[in-house]
PDB file of C-alpha atoms in Angstrom:
ATOM      1  CA  MET A   1      -9.629  -1.524 -17.406  1.00  0.00           C
ATOM      2  CA  SER A   2      -7.882  -4.936 -17.435  1.00  0.00           C
ATOM      3  CA  VAL A   3      -8.712  -8.512 -16.442  1.00  0.00           C
ATOM      4  CA  LEU A   4      -6.145 -10.777 -14.855  1.00  0.00           C
ATOM      5  CA  VAL A   5      -6.704 -14.515 -15.326  1.00  0.00           C
ATOM      6  CA  VAL A   6      -4.757 -17.341 -13.502  1.00  0.00           C
ATOM      7  CA  ASP A   7      -5.485 -20.626 -15.083  1.00  0.00           C
ATOM      8  CA  ARG A   8      -4.351 -23.636 -12.815  1.00  0.00           C
ATOM      9  CA  ILE A   9      -0.704 -22.553 -12.430  1.00  0.00           C
ATOM     10  CA  GLY A  10       1.969 -24.449 -10.792  1.00  0.00           C
ATOM     11  CA  VAL A  11       5.321 -23.116  -9.422  1.00  0.00           C
ATOM     12  CA  SER A  12       8.180 -25.281  -8.156  1.00  0.00           C
ATOM     13  CA  ARG A  13      11.491 -24.257  -6.479  1.00  0.00           C
ATOM     14  CA  GLY A  14      14.295 -26.488  -5.634  1.00  0.00           C
ATOM     15  CA  GLY A  15      12.419 -29.515  -6.559  1.00  0.00           C
ATOM     16  CA  ARG A  16       9.499 -28.601  -4.226  1.00  0.00           C
ATOM     17  CA  ALA A  17       5.975 -27.610  -5.353  1.00  0.00           C
ATOM     18  CA  ILE A  18       5.246 -24.139  -4.023  1.00  0.00           C
ATOM     19  CA  LEU A  19       1.968 -23.723  -5.822  1.00  0.00           C
ATOM     20  CA  GLU A  20      -0.183 -26.231  -7.422  1.00  0.00           C
ATOM     21  CA  ASP A  21      -3.353 -25.928  -9.490  1.00  0.00           C
ATOM     22  CA  VAL A  22      -4.160 -22.323  -8.445  1.00  0.00           C
ATOM     23  CA  SER A  23      -6.823 -20.342 -10.489  1.00  0.00           C
ATOM     24  CA  LEU A  24      -8.179 -16.879 -10.152  1.00  0.00           C
ATOM     25  CA  THR A  25      -9.913 -14.215 -12.316  1.00  0.00           C
ATOM     26  CA  ALA A  26      -9.820 -10.548 -11.122  1.00  0.00           C
ATOM     27  CA  GLY A  27     -11.039  -7.662 -12.987  1.00  0.00           C
ATOM     28  CA  PRO A  28     -12.299  -4.061 -12.563  1.00  0.00           C
ATOM     29  CA  GLY A  29     -13.822  -3.490  -9.086  1.00  0.00           C
ATOM     30  CA  ASP A  30     -12.297  -6.614  -7.428  1.00  0.00           C
ATOM     31  CA  PHE A  31     -10.414  -6.513  -4.156  1.00  0.00           C
ATOM     32  CA  VAL A  32      -9.045  -9.850  -3.444  1.00  0.00           C
ATOM     33  CA  ALA A  33      -7.280 -10.660  -0.173  1.00  0.00           C
ATOM     34  CA  VAL A  34      -4.910 -13.655  -0.315  1.00  0.00           C
ATOM     35  CA  ILE A  35      -4.638 -15.329   3.011  1.00  0.00           C
ATOM     36  CA  GLY A  36      -2.837 -18.403   4.463  1.00  0.00           C
ATOM     37  CA  PRO A  37      -0.256 -19.538   6.916  1.00  0.00           C
ATOM     38  CA  ASN A  38       3.389 -19.002   6.619  1.00  0.00           C
ATOM     39  CA  GLY A  39       4.791 -20.912   3.641  1.00  0.00           C
ATOM     40  CA  ALA A  40       1.431 -21.369   1.984  1.00  0.00           C
ATOM     41  CA  GLY A  41       2.664 -19.730  -1.253  1.00  0.00           C
ATOM     42  CA  LYS A  42       1.115 -16.224  -0.990  1.00  0.00           C
ATOM     43  CA  SER A  43       4.205 -14.274  -1.921  1.00  0.00           C
ATOM     44  CA  THR A  44       4.974 -16.768  -4.801  1.00  0.00           C
ATOM     45  CA  LEU A  45       1.433 -16.345  -6.161  1.00  0.00           C
ATOM     46  CA  LEU A  46       1.690 -12.493  -6.051  1.00  0.00           C
ATOM     47  CA  SER A  47       5.004 -12.657  -7.834  1.00  0.00           C
ATOM     48  CA  ALA A  48       3.491 -14.799 -10.523  1.00  0.00           C
ATOM     49  CA  LEU A  49       0.529 -12.492 -10.941  1.00  0.00           C
ATOM     50  CA  ALA A  50       3.040  -9.601 -11.255  1.00  0.00           C
ATOM     51  CA  GLY A  51       4.843 -11.417 -14.011  1.00  0.00           C
ATOM     52  CA  LEU A  52       7.984 -11.879 -12.077  1.00  0.00           C
ATOM     53  CA  ILE A  53       7.729 -15.671 -12.126  1.00  0.00           C
ATOM     54  CA  VAL A  54       6.720 -17.698 -15.121  1.00  0.00           C
ATOM     55  CA  PRO A  55       4.758 -20.734 -13.837  1.00  0.00           C
ATOM     56  CA  ALA A  56       6.002 -24.198 -14.734  1.00  0.00           C
ATOM     57  CA  LYS A  57       2.327 -25.342 -15.273  1.00  0.00           C
ATOM     58  CA  GLY A  58      -0.627 -23.219 -16.344  1.00  0.00           C
ATOM     59  CA  GLU A  59      -0.622 -19.511 -17.390  1.00  0.00           C
ATOM     60  CA  VAL A  60      -1.195 -16.041 -16.004  1.00  0.00           C
ATOM     61  CA  SER A  61      -2.627 -13.646 -18.740  1.00  0.00           C
ATOM     62  CA  LEU A  62      -3.688 -10.063 -18.820  1.00  0.00           C
ATOM     63  CA  ASP A  63      -6.555  -9.281 -21.208  1.00  0.00           C
ATOM     64  CA  GLY A  64      -5.975 -12.595 -22.871  1.00  0.00           C
ATOM     65  CA  ILE A  65      -2.216 -12.135 -23.427  1.00  0.00           C
ATOM     66  CA  PRO A  66       0.306 -14.267 -21.459  1.00  0.00           C
ATOM     67  CA  LEU A  67       2.233 -11.981 -19.115  1.00  0.00           C
ATOM     68  CA  ASN A  68       5.530 -13.266 -20.482  1.00  0.00           C
ATOM     69  CA  ARG A  69       4.533 -12.109 -23.939  1.00  0.00           C
ATOM     70  CA  ILE A  70       3.716  -8.472 -22.809  1.00  0.00           C
ATOM     71  CA  PRO A  71       6.637  -6.120 -23.027  1.00  0.00           C
ATOM     72  CA  ARG A  72       8.057  -5.205 -19.661  1.00  0.00           C
ATOM     73  CA  ARG A  73       7.316  -1.443 -19.964  1.00  0.00           C
ATOM     74  CA  ASP A  74       3.746  -2.036 -21.226  1.00  0.00           C
ATOM     75  CA  LEU A  75       3.171  -4.378 -18.319  1.00  0.00           C
ATOM     76  CA  ALA A  76       4.621  -1.898 -15.802  1.00  0.00           C
ATOM     77  CA  ARG A  77       2.185   0.804 -17.121  1.00  0.00           C
ATOM     78  CA  LYS A  78      -0.746  -1.429 -16.325  1.00  0.00           C
ATOM     79  CA  ARG A  79       0.079  -3.015 -12.997  1.00  0.00           C
ATOM     80  CA  ALA A  80       2.059  -2.011  -9.922  1.00  0.00           C
ATOM     81  CA  TYR A  81       3.697  -4.554  -7.585  1.00  0.00           C
ATOM     82  CA  LEU A  82       4.778  -3.979  -4.022  1.00  0.00           C
ATOM     83  CA  PRO A  83       6.758  -6.835  -2.520  1.00  0.00           C
ATOM     84  CA  GLN A  84       6.961  -7.916   1.002  1.00  0.00           C
ATOM     85  CA  ASN A  85       9.743  -6.268   3.024  1.00  0.00           C
ATOM     86  CA  PRO A  86      11.023  -3.827   0.277  1.00  0.00           C
ATOM     87  CA  VAL A  87      14.290  -2.125   0.985  1.00  0.00           C
ATOM     88  CA  CYS A  88      15.998   0.932  -0.310  1.00  0.00           C
ATOM     89  CA  GLU A  89      19.711   1.527   0.547  1.00  0.00           C
ATOM     90  CA  TRP A  90      20.114   4.824  -1.401  1.00  0.00           C
ATOM     91  CA  PRO A  91      19.486   8.023   0.529  1.00  0.00           C
ATOM     92  CA  LEU A  92      16.845   9.239  -2.017  1.00  0.00           C
ATOM     93  CA  SER A  93      14.365  11.814  -0.794  1.00  0.00           C
ATOM     94  CA  THR A  94      10.885  10.410   0.033  1.00  0.00           C
ATOM     95  CA  GLU A  95       9.578  12.451  -2.946  1.00  0.00           C
ATOM     96  CA  ARG A  96      12.157  10.912  -5.394  1.00  0.00           C
ATOM     97  CA  LEU A  97      11.256   7.375  -4.095  1.00  0.00           C
ATOM     98  CA  VAL A  98       7.523   7.985  -4.750  1.00  0.00           C
ATOM     99  CA  ALA A  99       8.426   9.344  -8.292  1.00  0.00           C
ATOM    100  CA  LEU A 100      10.081   6.116  -9.113  1.00  0.00           C
ATOM    101  CA  GLY A 101       6.650   4.666  -9.442  1.00  0.00           C
ATOM    102  CA  LEU A 102       6.263   6.689 -12.610  1.00  0.00           C
ATOM    103  CA  THR A 103       9.309   5.198 -14.268  1.00  0.00           C
ATOM    104  CA  ALA A 104       7.392   3.331 -16.911  1.00  0.00           C
ATOM    105  CA  HIS A 105       5.648   6.469 -17.980  1.00  0.00           C
ATOM    106  CA  LEU A 106       8.671   8.849 -18.175  1.00  0.00           C
ATOM    107  CA  PRO A 107      10.922   9.573 -21.175  1.00  0.00           C
ATOM    108  CA  ALA A 108      14.217   7.747 -21.340  1.00  0.00           C
ATOM    109  CA  LEU A 109      16.262  10.948 -20.811  1.00  0.00           C
ATOM    110  CA  GLY A 110      15.912  14.248 -18.962  1.00  0.00           C
ATOM    111  CA  PRO A 111      14.452  15.382 -15.669  1.00  0.00           C
ATOM    112  CA  LEU A 112      11.037  14.513 -14.259  1.00  0.00           C
ATOM    113  CA  PRO A 113       8.341  16.351 -16.334  1.00  0.00           C
ATOM    114  CA  PRO A 114       6.493  19.011 -14.373  1.00  0.00           C
ATOM    115  CA  ALA A 115       3.159  17.351 -15.496  1.00  0.00           C
ATOM    116  CA  PHE A 116       3.803  14.660 -12.890  1.00  0.00           C
ATOM    117  CA  ASP A 117       4.294  17.080  -9.963  1.00  0.00           C
ATOM    118  CA  GLY A 118       0.634  17.001  -9.064  1.00  0.00           C
ATOM    119  CA  ALA A 119       0.379  13.094  -8.963  1.00  0.00           C
ATOM    120  CA  ILE A 120       3.538  12.919  -6.736  1.00  0.00           C
ATOM    121  CA  ALA A 121       2.228  15.589  -4.393  1.00  0.00           C
ATOM    122  CA  GLN A 122      -1.115  13.884  -4.161  1.00  0.00           C
ATOM    123  CA  ALA A 123       0.484  10.475  -3.452  1.00  0.00           C
ATOM    124  CA  LEU A 124       2.569  11.992  -0.645  1.00  0.00           C
ATOM    125  CA  ALA A 125      -0.496  13.788   0.912  1.00  0.00           C
ATOM    126  CA  ASP A 126      -2.557  10.698   0.650  1.00  0.00           C
ATOM    127  CA  HIS A 127      -0.105   8.674   2.642  1.00  0.00           C
ATOM    128  CA  ASP A 128       0.680  11.343   5.254  1.00  0.00           C
ATOM    129  CA  LEU A 129       4.148  12.047   3.927  1.00  0.00           C
ATOM    130  CA  MET A 130       4.265  15.678   2.875  1.00  0.00           C
ATOM    131  CA  ASP A 131       6.288  16.667   5.944  1.00  0.00           C
ATOM    132  CA  ARG A 132       8.790  13.924   4.938  1.00  0.00           C
ATOM    133  CA  LYS A 133       9.103  14.666   1.235  1.00  0.00           C
ATOM    134  CA  ASP A 134      12.647  15.935   1.383  1.00  0.00           C
ATOM    135  CA  GLN A 135      13.812  13.500   4.045  1.00  0.00           C
ATOM    136  CA  PRO A 136      16.117  10.700   2.891  1.00  0.00           C
ATOM    137  CA  VAL A 137      14.248   7.407   2.926  1.00  0.00           C
ATOM    138  CA  THR A 138      17.003   5.684   4.750  1.00  0.00           C
ATOM    139  CA  THR A 139      16.127   7.843   7.855  1.00  0.00           C
ATOM    140  CA  LEU A 140      12.411   7.150   7.750  1.00  0.00           C
ATOM    141  CA  SER A 141      10.777   4.808  10.326  1.00  0.00           C
ATOM    142  CA  GLY A 142       9.702   1.321   9.112  1.00  0.00           C
ATOM    143  CA  GLY A 143       6.054   2.504   8.997  1.00  0.00           C
ATOM    144  CA  GLU A 144       6.859   5.694   7.226  1.00  0.00           C
ATOM    145  CA  PHE A 145       8.990   3.750   4.627  1.00  0.00           C
ATOM    146  CA  SER A 146       6.075   1.201   4.159  1.00  0.00           C
ATOM    147  CA  ARG A 147       3.751   4.154   3.384  1.00  0.00           C
ATOM    148  CA  ALA A 148       6.268   5.697   1.032  1.00  0.00           C
ATOM    149  CA  MET A 149       6.415   2.274  -0.926  1.00  0.00           C
ATOM    150  CA  LEU A 150       2.633   2.136  -1.076  1.00  0.00           C
ATOM    151  CA  ALA A 151       2.480   5.614  -2.409  1.00  0.00           C
ATOM    152  CA  ARG A 152       5.154   4.644  -4.909  1.00  0.00           C
ATOM    153  CA  ALA A 153       2.924   1.710  -6.131  1.00  0.00           C
ATOM    154  CA  LEU A 154      -0.174   3.871  -6.391  1.00  0.00           C
ATOM    155  CA  VAL A 155       1.296   7.219  -7.906  1.00  0.00           C
ATOM    156  CA  SER A 156       0.822   6.144 -11.504  1.00  0.00           C
ATOM    157  CA  ARG A 157      -2.829   5.016 -10.876  1.00  0.00           C
ATOM    158  CA  PRO A 158      -2.308   1.499 -12.499  1.00  0.00           C
ATOM    159  CA  ASP A 159      -5.178  -0.587 -13.541  1.00  0.00           C
ATOM    160  CA  ILE A 160      -3.905  -3.501 -11.271  1.00  0.00           C
ATOM    161  CA  VAL A 161      -2.306  -3.137  -7.778  1.00  0.00           C
ATOM    162  CA  ILE A 162      -0.635  -6.182  -6.474  1.00  0.00           C
ATOM    163  CA  VAL A 163       0.664  -5.723  -2.850  1.00  0.00           C
ATOM    164  CA  ASP A 164       2.297  -8.184  -0.502  1.00  0.00           C
ATOM    165  CA  GLU A 165       1.605  -7.487   3.172  1.00  0.00           C
ATOM    166  CA  PRO A 166       0.886  -3.734   2.621  1.00  0.00           C
ATOM    167  CA  VAL A 167       0.011  -2.939   6.286  1.00  0.00           C
ATOM    168  CA  THR A 168       2.935  -4.721   7.931  1.00  0.00           C
ATOM    169  CA  GLY A 169       4.640  -2.306  10.431  1.00  0.00           C
ATOM    170  CA  LEU A 170       1.800   0.182  10.171  1.00  0.00           C
ATOM    171  CA  ASP A 171       0.228   1.639  13.368  1.00  0.00           C
ATOM    172  CA  PRO A 172      -3.621   1.135  13.517  1.00  0.00           C
ATOM    173  CA  VAL A 173      -4.489   4.635  11.996  1.00  0.00           C
ATOM    174  CA  HIS A 174      -2.311   4.188   8.897  1.00  0.00           C
ATOM    175  CA  ALA A 175      -3.184   0.491   8.495  1.00  0.00           C
ATOM    176  CA  PHE A 176      -6.884   1.395   8.365  1.00  0.00           C
ATOM    177  CA  ALA A 177      -6.122   4.298   6.004  1.00  0.00           C
ATOM    178  CA  ALA A 178      -4.034   2.042   3.756  1.00  0.00           C
ATOM    179  CA  MET A 179      -6.736  -0.592   3.501  1.00  0.00           C
ATOM    180  CA  ALA A 180      -9.503   2.134   3.007  1.00  0.00           C
ATOM    181  CA  ARG A 181      -7.431   3.491   0.159  1.00  0.00           C
ATOM    182  CA  LEU A 182      -6.969   0.187  -1.496  1.00  0.00           C
ATOM    183  CA  ALA A 183     -10.667  -0.443  -1.185  1.00  0.00           C
ATOM    184  CA  ALA A 184     -11.519   2.905  -2.764  1.00  0.00           C
ATOM    185  CA  TRP A 185      -9.003   2.051  -5.557  1.00  0.00           C
ATOM    186  CA  ALA A 186     -11.150  -1.090  -6.364  1.00  0.00           C
ATOM    187  CA  ALA A 187     -14.393   0.830  -6.090  1.00  0.00           C
ATOM    188  CA  GLN A 188     -13.038   3.271  -8.735  1.00  0.00           C
ATOM    189  CA  GLY A 189     -13.083   0.300 -11.202  1.00  0.00           C
ATOM    190  CA  ARG A 190      -9.436  -0.888 -10.706  1.00  0.00           C
ATOM    191  CA  THR A 191      -8.204  -4.261  -9.372  1.00  0.00           C
ATOM    192  CA  VAL A 192      -6.477  -4.868  -6.041  1.00  0.00           C
ATOM    193  CA  ILE A 193      -4.860  -8.154  -4.903  1.00  0.00           C
ATOM    194  CA  ALA A 194      -3.278  -8.099  -1.534  1.00  0.00           C
ATOM    195  CA  SER A 195      -1.902 -10.791   0.701  1.00  0.00           C
ATOM    196  CA  LEU A 196      -2.741 -10.132   4.345  1.00  0.00           C
ATOM    197  CA  HIS A 197      -2.219 -11.798   7.715  1.00  0.00           C
ATOM    198  CA  ASP A 198      -4.699  -9.576   9.514  1.00  0.00           C
ATOM    199  CA  LEU A 199      -7.944 -11.428   8.903  1.00  0.00           C
ATOM    200  CA  THR A 200     -10.209  -8.746  10.286  1.00  0.00           C
ATOM    201  CA  LEU A 201      -8.788  -6.264   7.898  1.00  0.00           C
ATOM    202  CA  ALA A 202      -9.018  -8.737   4.968  1.00  0.00           C
ATOM    203  CA  ALA A 203     -12.718  -9.373   5.963  1.00  0.00           C
ATOM    204  CA  ARG A 204     -13.625  -5.720   6.285  1.00  0.00           C
ATOM    205  CA  TYR A 205     -12.099  -4.309   3.242  1.00  0.00           C
ATOM    206  CA  ALA A 206     -11.733  -7.056   0.590  1.00  0.00           C
ATOM    207  CA  GLY A 207     -14.658  -8.232  -1.486  1.00  0.00           C
ATOM    208  CA  ARG A 208     -13.188 -11.752  -1.917  1.00  0.00           C
ATOM    209  CA  ILE A 209     -10.954 -13.947   0.047  1.00  0.00           C
ATOM    210  CA  LEU A 210      -8.650 -16.422  -1.627  1.00  0.00           C
ATOM    211  CA  ALA A 211      -7.195 -18.847   0.859  1.00  0.00           C
ATOM    212  CA  LEU A 212      -3.986 -20.839   0.302  1.00  0.00           C
ATOM    213  CA  LYS A 213      -2.848 -24.022   2.237  1.00  0.00           C
ATOM    214  CA  GLN A 214       0.271 -25.791   1.310  1.00  0.00           C
ATOM    215  CA  GLY A 215       0.343 -24.218  -2.106  1.00  0.00           C
ATOM    216  CA  ARG A 216      -3.226 -25.151  -3.039  1.00  0.00           C
ATOM    217  CA  MET A 217      -6.509 -23.173  -2.988  1.00  0.00           C
ATOM    218  CA  ALA A 218      -8.370 -24.001   0.236  1.00  0.00           C
ATOM    219  CA  GLY A 219     -11.226 -21.675  -0.459  1.00  0.00           C
ATOM    220  CA  GLU A 220     -12.520 -18.568  -2.164  1.00  0.00           C
ATOM    221  CA  GLY A 221     -15.292 -16.131  -1.279  1.00  0.00           C
ATOM    222  CA  ALA A 222     -16.306 -14.976   2.219  1.00  0.00           C
ATOM    223  CA  LEU A 223     -14.254 -15.386   5.359  1.00  0.00           C
ATOM    224  CA  THR A 224     -15.867 -17.920   7.698  1.00  0.00           C
ATOM    225  CA  SER A 225     -14.940 -19.697  10.871  1.00  0.00           C
ATOM    226  CA  ALA A 226     -14.925 -22.951   8.964  1.00  0.00           C
ATOM    227  CA  LEU A 227     -12.470 -21.586   6.419  1.00  0.00           C
ATOM    228  CA  ILE A 228     -10.184 -20.298   9.170  1.00  0.00           C
ATOM    229  CA  ARG A 229     -10.296 -23.708  10.940  1.00  0.00           C
ATOM    230  CA  ASP A 230      -9.378 -25.581   7.709  1.00  0.00           C
ATOM    231  CA  VAL A 231      -6.626 -23.210   6.716  1.00  0.00           C
ATOM    232  CA  PHE A 232      -4.991 -22.262   9.969  1.00  0.00           C
ATOM    233  CA  GLY A 233      -6.107 -25.061  12.344  1.00  0.00           C
ATOM    234  CA  VAL A 234      -7.634 -22.725  14.942  1.00  0.00           C
ATOM    235  CA  GLU A 235     -11.110 -21.967  16.152  1.00  0.00           C
ATOM    236  CA  SER A 236     -12.389 -18.515  15.640  1.00  0.00           C
ATOM    237  CA  ASP A 237     -15.494 -16.371  16.048  1.00  0.00           C
ATOM    238  CA  VAL A 238     -16.293 -14.177  12.893  1.00  0.00           C
ATOM    239  CA  ARG A 239     -18.925 -11.653  13.774  1.00  0.00           C
ATOM    240  CA  GLY A 240     -20.511  -8.777  11.961  1.00  0.00           C
ATOM    241  CA  SER A 241     -20.586  -7.801   8.379  1.00  0.00           C
ATOM    242  CA  GLY A 242     -18.897  -5.254   6.080  1.00  0.00           C
ATOM    243  CA  ALA A 243     -16.915  -2.540   7.993  1.00  0.00           C
ATOM    244  CA  THR A 244     -17.952  -4.081  11.366  1.00  0.00           C
ATOM    245  CA  VAL A 245     -16.510  -7.621  10.839  1.00  0.00           C
ATOM    246  CA  LYS A 246     -14.292  -8.748  13.654  1.00  0.00           C
ATOM    247  CA  VAL A 247     -12.335 -12.042  13.855  1.00  0.00           C
ATOM    248  CA  ASP A 248     -11.535 -13.356  17.348  1.00  0.00           C
ATOM    249  CA  PHE A 249      -9.311 -16.416  17.766  1.00  0.00           C
ATOM    250  CA  LEU A 250     -10.362 -18.733  20.509  1.00  0.00           C
ATOM    251  CA  LEU A 251      -8.025 -20.661  22.879  1.00  0.00           C
ATOM    252  CA  PRO A 252      -7.973 -24.341  22.501  1.00  0.00           C
TER     253      PRO A 252
END
């Protein structure tokens, strides 16, 4: 399994600093939830962790090798990345969309090898999509499409999974199922890094919280009322532990 190290990275766009002096180490068994208000830099951070952005300062490395020095195909075999608000305008079947998650493992030419049929079927079943496998993805509901994209990210069983708002648009049953699956993924010795707006889900399922505020780290570790106050500027009541944690926001 692999270790991802973020060493004091900075990212700027349009002359504005989006991230500044952010560090993180995540390895086998880690489930890190990235939280913060809109515009805090969460999506930019996840893009940098996935190797899609080269930081202007600092470095992101995988097993000691800077991401920009790892061949793209090799990187794709080790990590999966699911962006926020993904789209697909082609009327692919749901099954074919999920199969695209295996692209880095497939031969350059020819049809999909039968050896991958089991992995695709399992990913469809895990995400409650077997009855949608032949349906064009352009006709899926928003929640069904989100589940299909998460299935696509996980179908190759990568060492590292980086997902940006994976439960957006999901009903409570499927949101809990998606989070439980990601937590189980980490428990199997893989690494999961997810940005989340639902703080209760973040506290229940992630082992670590990384909070961003205005592009900088505002805290790392457990979710507390003090951290929520500092990052979001609201009062809250954080009760329970583990799977029973609940975050209530208090009126001013």
